[in-house]
Coordinates of C-alpha atoms and ligand atoms in Angstrom, one line a residue:
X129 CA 71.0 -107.7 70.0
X130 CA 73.5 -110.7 69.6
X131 CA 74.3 -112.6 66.5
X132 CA 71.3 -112.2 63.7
X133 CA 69.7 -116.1 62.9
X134 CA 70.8 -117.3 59.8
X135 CA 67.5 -119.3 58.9
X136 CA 65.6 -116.3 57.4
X137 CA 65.8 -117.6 53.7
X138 CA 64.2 -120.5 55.2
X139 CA 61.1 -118.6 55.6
X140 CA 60.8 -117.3 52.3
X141 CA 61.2 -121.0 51.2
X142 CA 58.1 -121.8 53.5
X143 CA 56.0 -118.7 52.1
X144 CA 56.3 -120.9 48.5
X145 CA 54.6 -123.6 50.1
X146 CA 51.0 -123.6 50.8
X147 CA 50.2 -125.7 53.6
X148 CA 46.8 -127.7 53.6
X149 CA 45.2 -129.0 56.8
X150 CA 46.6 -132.0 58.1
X151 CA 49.9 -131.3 55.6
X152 CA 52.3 -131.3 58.3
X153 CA 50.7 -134.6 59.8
X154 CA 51.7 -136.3 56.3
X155 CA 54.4 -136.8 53.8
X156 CA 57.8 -136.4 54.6
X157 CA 57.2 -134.3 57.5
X158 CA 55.7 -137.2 59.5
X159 CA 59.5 -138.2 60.1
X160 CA 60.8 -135.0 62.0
X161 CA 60.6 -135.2 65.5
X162 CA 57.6 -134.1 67.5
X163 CA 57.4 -131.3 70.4
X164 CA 54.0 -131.7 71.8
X165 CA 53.5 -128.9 74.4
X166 CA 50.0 -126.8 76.0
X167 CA 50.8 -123.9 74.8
X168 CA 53.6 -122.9 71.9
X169 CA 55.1 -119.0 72.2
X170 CA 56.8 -117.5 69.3
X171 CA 59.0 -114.2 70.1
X172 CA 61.4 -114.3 73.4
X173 CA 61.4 -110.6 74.2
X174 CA 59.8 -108.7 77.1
X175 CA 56.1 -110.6 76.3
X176 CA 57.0 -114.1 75.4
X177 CA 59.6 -114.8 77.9
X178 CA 57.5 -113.3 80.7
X179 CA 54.5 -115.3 79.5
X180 CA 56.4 -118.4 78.8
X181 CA 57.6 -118.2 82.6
X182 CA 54.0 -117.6 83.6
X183 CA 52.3 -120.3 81.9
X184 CA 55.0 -123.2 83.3
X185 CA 55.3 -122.0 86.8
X186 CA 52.2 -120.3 87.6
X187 CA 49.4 -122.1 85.8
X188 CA 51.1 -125.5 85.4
X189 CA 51.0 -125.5 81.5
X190 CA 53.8 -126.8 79.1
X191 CA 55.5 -124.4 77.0
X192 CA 58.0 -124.2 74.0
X193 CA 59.2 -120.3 73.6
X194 CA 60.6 -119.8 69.7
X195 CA 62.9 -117.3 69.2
X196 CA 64.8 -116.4 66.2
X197 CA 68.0 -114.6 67.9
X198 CA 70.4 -116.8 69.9
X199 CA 69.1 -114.8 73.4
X200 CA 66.1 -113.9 75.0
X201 CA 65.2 -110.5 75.6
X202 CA 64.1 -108.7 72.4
X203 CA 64.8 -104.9 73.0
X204 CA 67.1 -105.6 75.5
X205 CA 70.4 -104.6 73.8
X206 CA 73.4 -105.4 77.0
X207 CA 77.2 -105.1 75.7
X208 CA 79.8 -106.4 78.4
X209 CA 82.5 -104.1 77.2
X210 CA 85.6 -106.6 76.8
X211 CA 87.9 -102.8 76.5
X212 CA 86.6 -102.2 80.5
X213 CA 86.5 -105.0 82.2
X214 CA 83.2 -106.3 80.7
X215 CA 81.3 -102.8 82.0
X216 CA 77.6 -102.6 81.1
X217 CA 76.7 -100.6 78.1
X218 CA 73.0 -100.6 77.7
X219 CA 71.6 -99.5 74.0
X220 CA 68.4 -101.1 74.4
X221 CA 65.7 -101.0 77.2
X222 CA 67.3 -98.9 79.9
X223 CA 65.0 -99.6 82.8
X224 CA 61.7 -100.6 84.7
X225 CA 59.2 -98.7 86.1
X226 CA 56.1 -100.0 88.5
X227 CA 53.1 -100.7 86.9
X228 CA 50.6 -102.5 89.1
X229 CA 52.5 -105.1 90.9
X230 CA 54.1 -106.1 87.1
X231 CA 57.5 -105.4 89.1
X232 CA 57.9 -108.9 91.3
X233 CA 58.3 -110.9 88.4
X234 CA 61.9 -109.4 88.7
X235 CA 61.9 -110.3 92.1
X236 CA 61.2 -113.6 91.6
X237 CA 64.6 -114.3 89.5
X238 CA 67.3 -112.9 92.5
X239 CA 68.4 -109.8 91.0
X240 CA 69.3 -106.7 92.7
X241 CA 67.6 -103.3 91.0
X242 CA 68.7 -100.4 91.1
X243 CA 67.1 -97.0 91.0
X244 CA 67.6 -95.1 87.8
X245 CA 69.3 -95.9 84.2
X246 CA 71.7 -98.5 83.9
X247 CA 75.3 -97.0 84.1
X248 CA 77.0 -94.9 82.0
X249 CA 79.5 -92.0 83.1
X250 CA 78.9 -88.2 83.5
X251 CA 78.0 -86.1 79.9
X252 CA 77.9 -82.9 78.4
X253 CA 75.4 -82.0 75.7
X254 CA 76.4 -80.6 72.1
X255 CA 73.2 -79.3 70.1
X256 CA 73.9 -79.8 66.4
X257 CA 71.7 -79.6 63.4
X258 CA 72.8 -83.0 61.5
X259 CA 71.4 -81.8 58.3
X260 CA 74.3 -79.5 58.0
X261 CA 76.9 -80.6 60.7
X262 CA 76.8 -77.4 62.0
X263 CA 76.5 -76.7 65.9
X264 CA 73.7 -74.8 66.8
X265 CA 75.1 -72.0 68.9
X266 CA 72.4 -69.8 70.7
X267 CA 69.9 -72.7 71.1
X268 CA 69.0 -73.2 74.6
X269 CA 67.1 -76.0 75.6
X270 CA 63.3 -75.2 76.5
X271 CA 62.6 -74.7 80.3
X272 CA 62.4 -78.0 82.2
X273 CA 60.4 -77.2 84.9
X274 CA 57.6 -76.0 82.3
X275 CA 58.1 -79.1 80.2
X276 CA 57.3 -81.2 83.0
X277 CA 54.5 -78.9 83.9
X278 CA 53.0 -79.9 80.9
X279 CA 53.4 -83.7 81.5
X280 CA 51.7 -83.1 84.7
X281 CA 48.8 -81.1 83.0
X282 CA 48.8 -84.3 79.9
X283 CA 48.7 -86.7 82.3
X284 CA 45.6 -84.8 84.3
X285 CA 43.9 -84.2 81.0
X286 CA 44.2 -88.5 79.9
X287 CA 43.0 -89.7 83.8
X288 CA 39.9 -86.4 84.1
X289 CA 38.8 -87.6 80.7
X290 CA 39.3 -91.8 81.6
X291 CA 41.2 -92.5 78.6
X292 CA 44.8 -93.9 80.9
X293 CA 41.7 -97.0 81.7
X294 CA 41.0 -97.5 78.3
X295 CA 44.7 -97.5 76.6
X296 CA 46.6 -99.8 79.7
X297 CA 47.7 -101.9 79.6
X298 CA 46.6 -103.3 76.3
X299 CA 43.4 -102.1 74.5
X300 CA 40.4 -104.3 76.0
X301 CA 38.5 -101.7 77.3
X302 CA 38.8 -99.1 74.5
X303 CA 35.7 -98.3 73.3
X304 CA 34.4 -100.1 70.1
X305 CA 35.6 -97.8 66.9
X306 CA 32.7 -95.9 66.1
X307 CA 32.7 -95.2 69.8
X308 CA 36.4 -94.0 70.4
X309 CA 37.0 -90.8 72.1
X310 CA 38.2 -88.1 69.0
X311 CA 40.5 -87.1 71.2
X312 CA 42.7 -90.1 70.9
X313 CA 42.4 -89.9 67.2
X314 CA 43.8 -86.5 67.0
X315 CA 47.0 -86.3 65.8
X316 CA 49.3 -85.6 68.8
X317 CA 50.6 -82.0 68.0
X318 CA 46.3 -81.1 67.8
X319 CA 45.6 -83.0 70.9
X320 CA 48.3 -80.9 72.8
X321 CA 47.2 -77.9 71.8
X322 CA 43.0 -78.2 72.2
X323 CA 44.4 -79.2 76.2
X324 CA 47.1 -76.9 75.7
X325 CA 49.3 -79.2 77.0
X326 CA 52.5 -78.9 74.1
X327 CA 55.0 -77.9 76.8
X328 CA 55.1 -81.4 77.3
X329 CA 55.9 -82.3 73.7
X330 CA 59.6 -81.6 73.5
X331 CA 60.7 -84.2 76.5
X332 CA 58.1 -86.8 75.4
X333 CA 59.9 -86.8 72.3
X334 CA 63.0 -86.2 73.5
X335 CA 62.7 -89.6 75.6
X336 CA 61.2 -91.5 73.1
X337 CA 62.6 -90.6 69.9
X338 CA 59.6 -89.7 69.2
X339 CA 58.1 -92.6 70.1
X340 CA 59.2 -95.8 67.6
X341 CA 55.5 -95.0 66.3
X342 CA 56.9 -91.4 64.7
X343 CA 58.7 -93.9 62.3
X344 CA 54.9 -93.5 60.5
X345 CA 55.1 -89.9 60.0
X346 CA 56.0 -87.0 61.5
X347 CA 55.6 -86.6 65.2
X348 CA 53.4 -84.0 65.2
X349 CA 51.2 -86.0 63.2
X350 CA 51.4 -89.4 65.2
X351 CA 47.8 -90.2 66.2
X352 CA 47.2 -89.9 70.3
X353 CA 46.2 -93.5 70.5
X354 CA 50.2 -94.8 68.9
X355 CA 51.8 -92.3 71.0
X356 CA 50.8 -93.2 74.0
X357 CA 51.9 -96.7 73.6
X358 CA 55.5 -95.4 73.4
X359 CA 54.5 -92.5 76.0
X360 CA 51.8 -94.3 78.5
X361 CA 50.1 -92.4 81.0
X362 CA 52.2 -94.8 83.5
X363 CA 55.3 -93.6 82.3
X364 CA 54.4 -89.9 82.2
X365 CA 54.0 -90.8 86.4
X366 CA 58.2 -91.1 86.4
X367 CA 58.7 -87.6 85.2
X368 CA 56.7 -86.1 87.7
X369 CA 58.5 -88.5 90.3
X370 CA 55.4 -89.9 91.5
X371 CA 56.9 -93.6 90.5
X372 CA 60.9 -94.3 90.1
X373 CA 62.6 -96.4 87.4
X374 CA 65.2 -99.0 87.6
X375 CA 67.5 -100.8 85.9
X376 CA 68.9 -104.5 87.1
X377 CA 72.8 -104.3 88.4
X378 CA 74.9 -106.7 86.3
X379 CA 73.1 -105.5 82.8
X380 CA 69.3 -106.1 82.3
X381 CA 70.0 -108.9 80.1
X382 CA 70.6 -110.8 83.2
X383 CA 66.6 -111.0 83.6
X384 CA 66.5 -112.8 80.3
X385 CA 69.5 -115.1 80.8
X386 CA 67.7 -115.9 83.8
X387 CA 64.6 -117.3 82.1
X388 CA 66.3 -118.9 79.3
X389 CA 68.2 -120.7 82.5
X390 CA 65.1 -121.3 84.1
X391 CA 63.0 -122.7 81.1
X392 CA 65.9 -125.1 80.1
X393 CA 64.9 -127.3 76.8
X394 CA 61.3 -125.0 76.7
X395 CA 63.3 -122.7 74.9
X396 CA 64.2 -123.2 71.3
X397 CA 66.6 -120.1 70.1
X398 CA 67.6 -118.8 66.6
X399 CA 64.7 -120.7 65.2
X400 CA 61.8 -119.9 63.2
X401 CA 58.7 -121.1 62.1
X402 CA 58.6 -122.5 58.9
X403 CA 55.1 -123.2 58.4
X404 CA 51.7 -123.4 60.3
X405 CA 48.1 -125.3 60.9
X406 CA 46.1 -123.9 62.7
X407 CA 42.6 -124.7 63.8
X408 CA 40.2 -124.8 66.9
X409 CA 41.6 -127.4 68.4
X410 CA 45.3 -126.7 68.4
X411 CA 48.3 -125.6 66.7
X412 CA 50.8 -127.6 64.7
X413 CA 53.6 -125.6 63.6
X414 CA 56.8 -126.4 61.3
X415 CA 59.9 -124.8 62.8
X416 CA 63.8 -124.8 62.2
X417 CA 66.6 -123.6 63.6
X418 CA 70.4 -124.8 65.2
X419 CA 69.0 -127.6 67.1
X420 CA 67.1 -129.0 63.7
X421 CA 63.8 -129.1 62.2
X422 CA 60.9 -130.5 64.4
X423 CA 57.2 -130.3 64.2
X424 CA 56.0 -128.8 67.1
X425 CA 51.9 -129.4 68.7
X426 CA 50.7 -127.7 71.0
X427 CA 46.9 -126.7 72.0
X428 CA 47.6 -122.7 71.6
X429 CA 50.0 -120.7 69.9
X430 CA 51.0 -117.4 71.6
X431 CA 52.3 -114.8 69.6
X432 CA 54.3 -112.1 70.9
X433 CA 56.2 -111.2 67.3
X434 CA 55.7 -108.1 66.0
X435 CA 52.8 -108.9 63.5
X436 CA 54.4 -107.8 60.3
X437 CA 53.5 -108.6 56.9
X438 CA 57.3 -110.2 57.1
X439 CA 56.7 -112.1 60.1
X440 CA 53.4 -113.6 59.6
X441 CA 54.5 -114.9 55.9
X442 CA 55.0 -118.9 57.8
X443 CA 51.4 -118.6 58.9
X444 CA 48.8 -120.0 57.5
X445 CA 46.5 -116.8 57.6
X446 CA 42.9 -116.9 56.6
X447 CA 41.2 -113.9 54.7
X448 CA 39.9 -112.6 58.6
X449 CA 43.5 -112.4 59.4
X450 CA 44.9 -111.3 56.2
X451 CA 42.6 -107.9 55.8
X452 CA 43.6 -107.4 59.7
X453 CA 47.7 -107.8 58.9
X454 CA 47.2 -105.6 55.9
X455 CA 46.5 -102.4 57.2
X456 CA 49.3 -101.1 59.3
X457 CA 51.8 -99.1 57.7
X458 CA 54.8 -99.2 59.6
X459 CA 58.5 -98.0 59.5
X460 CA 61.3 -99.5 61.3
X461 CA 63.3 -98.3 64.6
X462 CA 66.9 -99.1 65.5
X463 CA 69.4 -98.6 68.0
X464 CA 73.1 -99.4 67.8
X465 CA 76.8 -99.0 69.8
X466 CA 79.3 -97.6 68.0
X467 CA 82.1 -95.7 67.6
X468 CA 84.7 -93.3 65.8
X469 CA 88.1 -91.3 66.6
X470 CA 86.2 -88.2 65.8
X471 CA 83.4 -88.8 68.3
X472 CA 84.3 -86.4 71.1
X473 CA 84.1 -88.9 74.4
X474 CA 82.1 -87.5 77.1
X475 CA 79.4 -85.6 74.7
X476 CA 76.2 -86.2 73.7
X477 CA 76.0 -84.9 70.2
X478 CA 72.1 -84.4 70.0
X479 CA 70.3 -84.0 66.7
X480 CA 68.1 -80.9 66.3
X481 CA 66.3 -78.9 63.1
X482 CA 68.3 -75.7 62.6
X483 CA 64.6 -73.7 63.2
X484 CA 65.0 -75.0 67.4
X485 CA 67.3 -71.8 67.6
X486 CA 64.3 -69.8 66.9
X487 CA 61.4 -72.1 68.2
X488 CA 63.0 -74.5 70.9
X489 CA 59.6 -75.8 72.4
X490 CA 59.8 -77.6 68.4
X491 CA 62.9 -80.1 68.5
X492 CA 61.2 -82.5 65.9
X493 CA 63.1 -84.2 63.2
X494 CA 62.5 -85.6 59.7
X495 CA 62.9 -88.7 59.2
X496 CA 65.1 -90.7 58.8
X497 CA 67.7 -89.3 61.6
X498 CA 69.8 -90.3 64.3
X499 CA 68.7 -89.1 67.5
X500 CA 71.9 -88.7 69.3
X501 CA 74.9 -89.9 69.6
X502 CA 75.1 -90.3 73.2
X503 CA 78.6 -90.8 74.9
X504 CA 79.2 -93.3 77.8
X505 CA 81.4 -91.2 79.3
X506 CA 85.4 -90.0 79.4
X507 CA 86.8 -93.3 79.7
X508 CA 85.1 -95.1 76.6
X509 CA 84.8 -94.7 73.4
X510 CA 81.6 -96.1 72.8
X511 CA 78.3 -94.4 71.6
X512 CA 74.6 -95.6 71.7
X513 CA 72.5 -94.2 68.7
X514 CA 68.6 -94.6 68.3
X515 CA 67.3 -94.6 64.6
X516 CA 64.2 -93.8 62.6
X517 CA 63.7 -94.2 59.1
X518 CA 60.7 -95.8 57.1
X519 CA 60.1 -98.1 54.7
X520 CA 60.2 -101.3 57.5
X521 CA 61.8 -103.4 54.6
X522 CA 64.6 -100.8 53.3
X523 CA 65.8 -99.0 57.0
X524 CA 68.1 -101.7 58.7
X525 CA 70.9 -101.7 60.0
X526 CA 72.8 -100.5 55.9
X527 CA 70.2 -97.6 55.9
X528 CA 70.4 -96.5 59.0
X529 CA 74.3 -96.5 59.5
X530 CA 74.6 -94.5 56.3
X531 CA 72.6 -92.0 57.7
X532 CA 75.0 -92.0 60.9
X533 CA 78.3 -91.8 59.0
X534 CA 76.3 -89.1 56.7
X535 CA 75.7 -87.2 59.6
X536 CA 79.7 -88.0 61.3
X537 CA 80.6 -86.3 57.6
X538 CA 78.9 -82.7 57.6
X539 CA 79.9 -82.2 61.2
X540 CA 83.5 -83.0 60.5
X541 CA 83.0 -80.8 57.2
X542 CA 81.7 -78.2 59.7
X543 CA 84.7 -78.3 61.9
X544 CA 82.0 -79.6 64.4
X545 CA 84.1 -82.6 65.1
X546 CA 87.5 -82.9 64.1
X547 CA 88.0 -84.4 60.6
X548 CA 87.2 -87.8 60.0
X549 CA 90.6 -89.2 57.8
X550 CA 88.7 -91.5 55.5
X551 CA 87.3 -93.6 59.0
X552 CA 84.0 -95.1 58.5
X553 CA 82.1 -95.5 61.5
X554 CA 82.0 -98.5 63.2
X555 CA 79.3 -100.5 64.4
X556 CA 80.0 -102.4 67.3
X557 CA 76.4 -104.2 67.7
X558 CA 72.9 -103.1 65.9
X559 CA 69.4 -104.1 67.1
X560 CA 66.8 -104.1 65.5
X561 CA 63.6 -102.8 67.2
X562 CA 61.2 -103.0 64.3
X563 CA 57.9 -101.3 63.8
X564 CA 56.7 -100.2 67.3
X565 CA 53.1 -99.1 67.6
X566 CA 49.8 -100.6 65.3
X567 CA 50.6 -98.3 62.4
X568 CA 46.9 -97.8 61.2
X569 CA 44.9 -94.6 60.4
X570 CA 42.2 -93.0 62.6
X571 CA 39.5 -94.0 60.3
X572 CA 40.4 -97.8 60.2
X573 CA 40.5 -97.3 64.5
X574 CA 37.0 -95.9 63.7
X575 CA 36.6 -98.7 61.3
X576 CA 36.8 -100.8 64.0
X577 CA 40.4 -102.2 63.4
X578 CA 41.5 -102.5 67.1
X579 CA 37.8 -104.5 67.3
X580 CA 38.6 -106.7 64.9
X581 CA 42.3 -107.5 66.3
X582 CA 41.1 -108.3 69.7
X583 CA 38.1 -110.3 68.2
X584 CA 41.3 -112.5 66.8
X585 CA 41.9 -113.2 70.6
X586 CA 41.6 -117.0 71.0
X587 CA 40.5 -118.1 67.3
X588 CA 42.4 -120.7 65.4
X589 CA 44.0 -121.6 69.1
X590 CA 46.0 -118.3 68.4
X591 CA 46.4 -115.9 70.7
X592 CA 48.7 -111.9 70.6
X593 CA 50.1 -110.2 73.1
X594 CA 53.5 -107.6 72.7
X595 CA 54.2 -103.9 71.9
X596 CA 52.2 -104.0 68.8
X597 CA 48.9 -104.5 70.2
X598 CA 49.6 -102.7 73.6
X599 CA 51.4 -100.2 75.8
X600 CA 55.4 -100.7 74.9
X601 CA 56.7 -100.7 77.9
X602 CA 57.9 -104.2 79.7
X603 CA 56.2 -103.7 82.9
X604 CA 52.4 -102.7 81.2
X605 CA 53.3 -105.7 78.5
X606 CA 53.9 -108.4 81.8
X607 CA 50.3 -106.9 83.2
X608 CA 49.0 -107.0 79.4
X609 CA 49.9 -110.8 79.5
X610 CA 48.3 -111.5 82.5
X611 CA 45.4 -110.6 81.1
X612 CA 45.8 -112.8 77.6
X613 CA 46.7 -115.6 80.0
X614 CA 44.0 -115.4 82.0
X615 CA 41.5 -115.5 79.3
X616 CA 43.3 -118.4 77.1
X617 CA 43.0 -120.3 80.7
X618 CA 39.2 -119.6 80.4
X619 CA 39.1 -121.3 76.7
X620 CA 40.8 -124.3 78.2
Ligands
FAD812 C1 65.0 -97.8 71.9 C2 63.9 -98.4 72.8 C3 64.1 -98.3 74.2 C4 63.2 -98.8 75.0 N1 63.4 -98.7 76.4 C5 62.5 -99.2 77.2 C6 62.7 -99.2 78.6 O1 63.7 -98.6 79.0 N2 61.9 -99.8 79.4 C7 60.8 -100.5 78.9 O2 60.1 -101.0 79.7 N3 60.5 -100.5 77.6 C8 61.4 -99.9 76.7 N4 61.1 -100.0 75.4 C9 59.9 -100.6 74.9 C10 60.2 -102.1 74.6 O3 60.0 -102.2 73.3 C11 59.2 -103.0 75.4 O4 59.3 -102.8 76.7 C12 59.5 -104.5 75.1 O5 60.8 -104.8 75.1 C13 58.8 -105.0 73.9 O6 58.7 -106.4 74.1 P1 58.0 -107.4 73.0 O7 58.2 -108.7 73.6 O8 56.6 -106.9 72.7 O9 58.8 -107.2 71.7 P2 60.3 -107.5 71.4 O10 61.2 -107.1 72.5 O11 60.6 -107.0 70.0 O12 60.3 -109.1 71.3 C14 60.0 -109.8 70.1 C15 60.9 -111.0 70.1 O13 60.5 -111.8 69.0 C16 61.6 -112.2 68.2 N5 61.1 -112.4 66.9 C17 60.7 -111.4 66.0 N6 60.3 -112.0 64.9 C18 60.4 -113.3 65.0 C19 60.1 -114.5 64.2 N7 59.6 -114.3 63.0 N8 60.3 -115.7 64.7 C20 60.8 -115.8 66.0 N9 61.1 -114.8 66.8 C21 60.9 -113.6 66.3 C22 62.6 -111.0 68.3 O14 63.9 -111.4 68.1 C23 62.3 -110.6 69.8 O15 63.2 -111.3 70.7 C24 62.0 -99.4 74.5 C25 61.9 -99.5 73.1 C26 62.8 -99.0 72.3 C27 62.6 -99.1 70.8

């Protein structure tokens, strides 16, 4: 999404500093200017814009919302298409589904929904094995009515057992980690088969990618628990129509433009945080970005980043929060537009293992791969891609479009595509999605890892919310807020 901030080296030069209580009250940081606010929010995607709008309309609390990109929005990746008249190419989040009554903060901003993806013009699937460019002639796609069968039968096996209440929409009622169901420590491909339940396995991942959690490990291996956050028992409702999905008309960036609009100077974008104090009684927090450097007090800190390693480098972490931070593993997911003269325009190129000939109910890719490259129809010639490779620091945007114009290569060597004349492909816009999912083991979840990150709920004035710590899906995240607002009220 948009134009990458160019204040990252800044935080490196903050990780050489070690701040000291009262630091950032003293020396030659008395002289910046001072935003003094209720509550301070860092990260404007789907969780920190929603909660920033919450906070200052709903519950009459003073906000800042930090972001580091120069929109709001996070995995919302909207391209006006300046070759068609500005026509909406969605990359990114592709719609919203009902989850509780998480839907009317839409209504609330004006816009018009719409039932189903955002557009994109009629398609014909390719199947091709990437590894060697060659088409895969003689697969045929596992039967759809039994695949959704078996999301039926999934979804029936979560609710009988209880476990949709204890994963949605964050984790508060998941049972403490000695106590956590086995089931939802199973790796996914065992889970599915003990309920028999696998015909549901191919569409889940097909949707997904697997899930930006399979950027961990192979899908099959995923643990329940991080699947369903990319594959929540909500969701599994639209595939068996019980619930429909919708995308906003005009682009679903227009949600976030809205906000942005609506929160005025509470927004500061492509900034970051340079530094932080934190302690019981509030939150003082360096930050810089195109409108300057400022110290910035509030009496909590929301944080609705992706906790990373990376990310948390600004903050002053204590040993609690260190050992916490440490544990997930976590690879990276990406999505990008692009293009090439040899992309065939009104075909979806979709990756699959040469063995889904044989076995099609197993469409599961090593990593990393490109997913697809998924046309937008006759008339453009555009391409969205979705991307999974691991390690977090090493698969961006470089990595991950090697691996495309790697893959563009062999099929044109194949005489899949026609040949490629020494054209690299080119990337109109990347975004990157990051880690997805908590990325820890089953024994630290029995450990009592997810105890211990809630437990974090509310100390040093800090509080979490986003698709790290809950289910990844805009809607459950809004509901997930309402619930982190409504306790941070109650330590008022
Ligand atoms: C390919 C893909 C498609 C998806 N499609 C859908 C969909 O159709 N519908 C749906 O509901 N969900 C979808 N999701 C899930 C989606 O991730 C969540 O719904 C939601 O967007 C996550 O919101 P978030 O606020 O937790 O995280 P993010 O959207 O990642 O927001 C985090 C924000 O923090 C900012 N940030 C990060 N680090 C820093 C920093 N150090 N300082 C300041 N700012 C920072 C980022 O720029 C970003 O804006 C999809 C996910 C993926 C990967």
């Amino acid at each position: 999404m948009g134009a990458k901030s160019a204040y990252k080296g800044l935080v490196a030069l903050a990780a050489a500093q070690t701040a000291s209580a009262g630091l950032l009250d003293s020396g030659i940081f008395k002289f910046f200017d001072t935003v003094t606010r209720d509550v301070v929010i860092v990260g404007g995607g789907a969780a920190g814009s929603h909660a920033a709008i919450r906070l200052k309309e709903d519950h009459g609390k003073s906000v800042v919302l930090i972001e580091r990109e120069d929109i709001l929005g996070g995995h919302v990746d909207t391209y006006y298409d300046p070759k068609a008249n500005g026509a909406v190419r969605e990359y990114g989040v592709q719609c919203y589904f009902p989850y509780e009554d998480a839907m009317d903060f839409i209504d609330r901003f004006n816009l018009t929904v719409a039932p189903g993806l955002g557009p994109r013009g009629a398609t014909t699937p390719k199947y091709v094995d990437f590894q060697s460019g060659k088409e895969l002639n003689g697969y045929v796609p596992p039967d759809f009515g039994a695949q959704i069968g078996g999301i039926v039968e999934f979804y029936n096996v979560l609710t009988s057992k209880g476990y949709d209440k204890m994963v949605e929409p964050g984790f508060w009622n998941l049972p403490t980690g000695p106590n956590i169901p086995e089931d939802l420590l199973l790796p996914i491909g065992e889970f599915a088969k003990k309920y028999n339940v696998s015909t549901a396995l191919p569409r889940m991942y097909e949707s997904t990618g697997g899930g930006p959690a399979s950027q961990q490990d192979d899908f099959l291996n995923i643990m329940t628990l991080t699947f369903l956050q990319s594959f929540s028992p909500s969701w599994m409702k639209v595939f068996f129509t019980d619930i429909g999905y919708y995308h906003i008309e005009g682009g679903n960036q227009q949600l976030y433009n809205k906000i942005a609009a609506r929160l005025g100077n509470d927004v500061m974008t492509n900034t970051v945080v340079l530094m932080s104090e934190r302690t019981s009684t509030g939150v003082t927090l360096l930050v810089s970005g195109l409108k300057g450097t400022k110290i910035i007090k509030a009496k909590k800190l929301l944080m609705a980043i992706p906790p990373t390693r990376e990310n948390l480098v600004p903050f002053d972490l204590n040993a609690e929060e260190t050992a916490i931070f440490a544990k997930p593993k976590y690879g990276r997911y990406g999505t990008a537009l692009v293009s090439h003269p040899s992309l065939p325009k009104g075909t979806d190129l979709m990756n699959l293992p040469a063995s889904a000939v044989a076995d099609p109910w197993s469409p599961f890719l090593d990593l990393p791969h490109i997913l697809s490259f998924s046309s937008y129809g006759n008339d453009t010639d555009l391409f969205s891609i979705g991307t999974s490779g691991n390690p977090y620091l090493l698969y961006g945007q470089l990595a991950s479009t090697g691996v495309a114009q790697v893959a563009l290569q062999k099929m044109a060597l194949q005489g899949t595509i026609p040949a490629l004349k020494g054209k690299l492909i080119e990337v109109v816009e990347w975004s990157d999605h990051g880690p997805g999912g908590f990325g820890v083991t089953a024994q630290d979840m029995r450990n009592g890892w997810m105890d211990k990150m809630y437990g974090l709920q509310g100390k040093r004035s800090t509080w979490y919310t986003g698709n790290a710590i809950a289910i990844d899906f805009s809607t459950t995240l809004w509901k997930m807020n309402d619930e982190v607002i409504k306790r941070m009220l109650a330590s008022w």
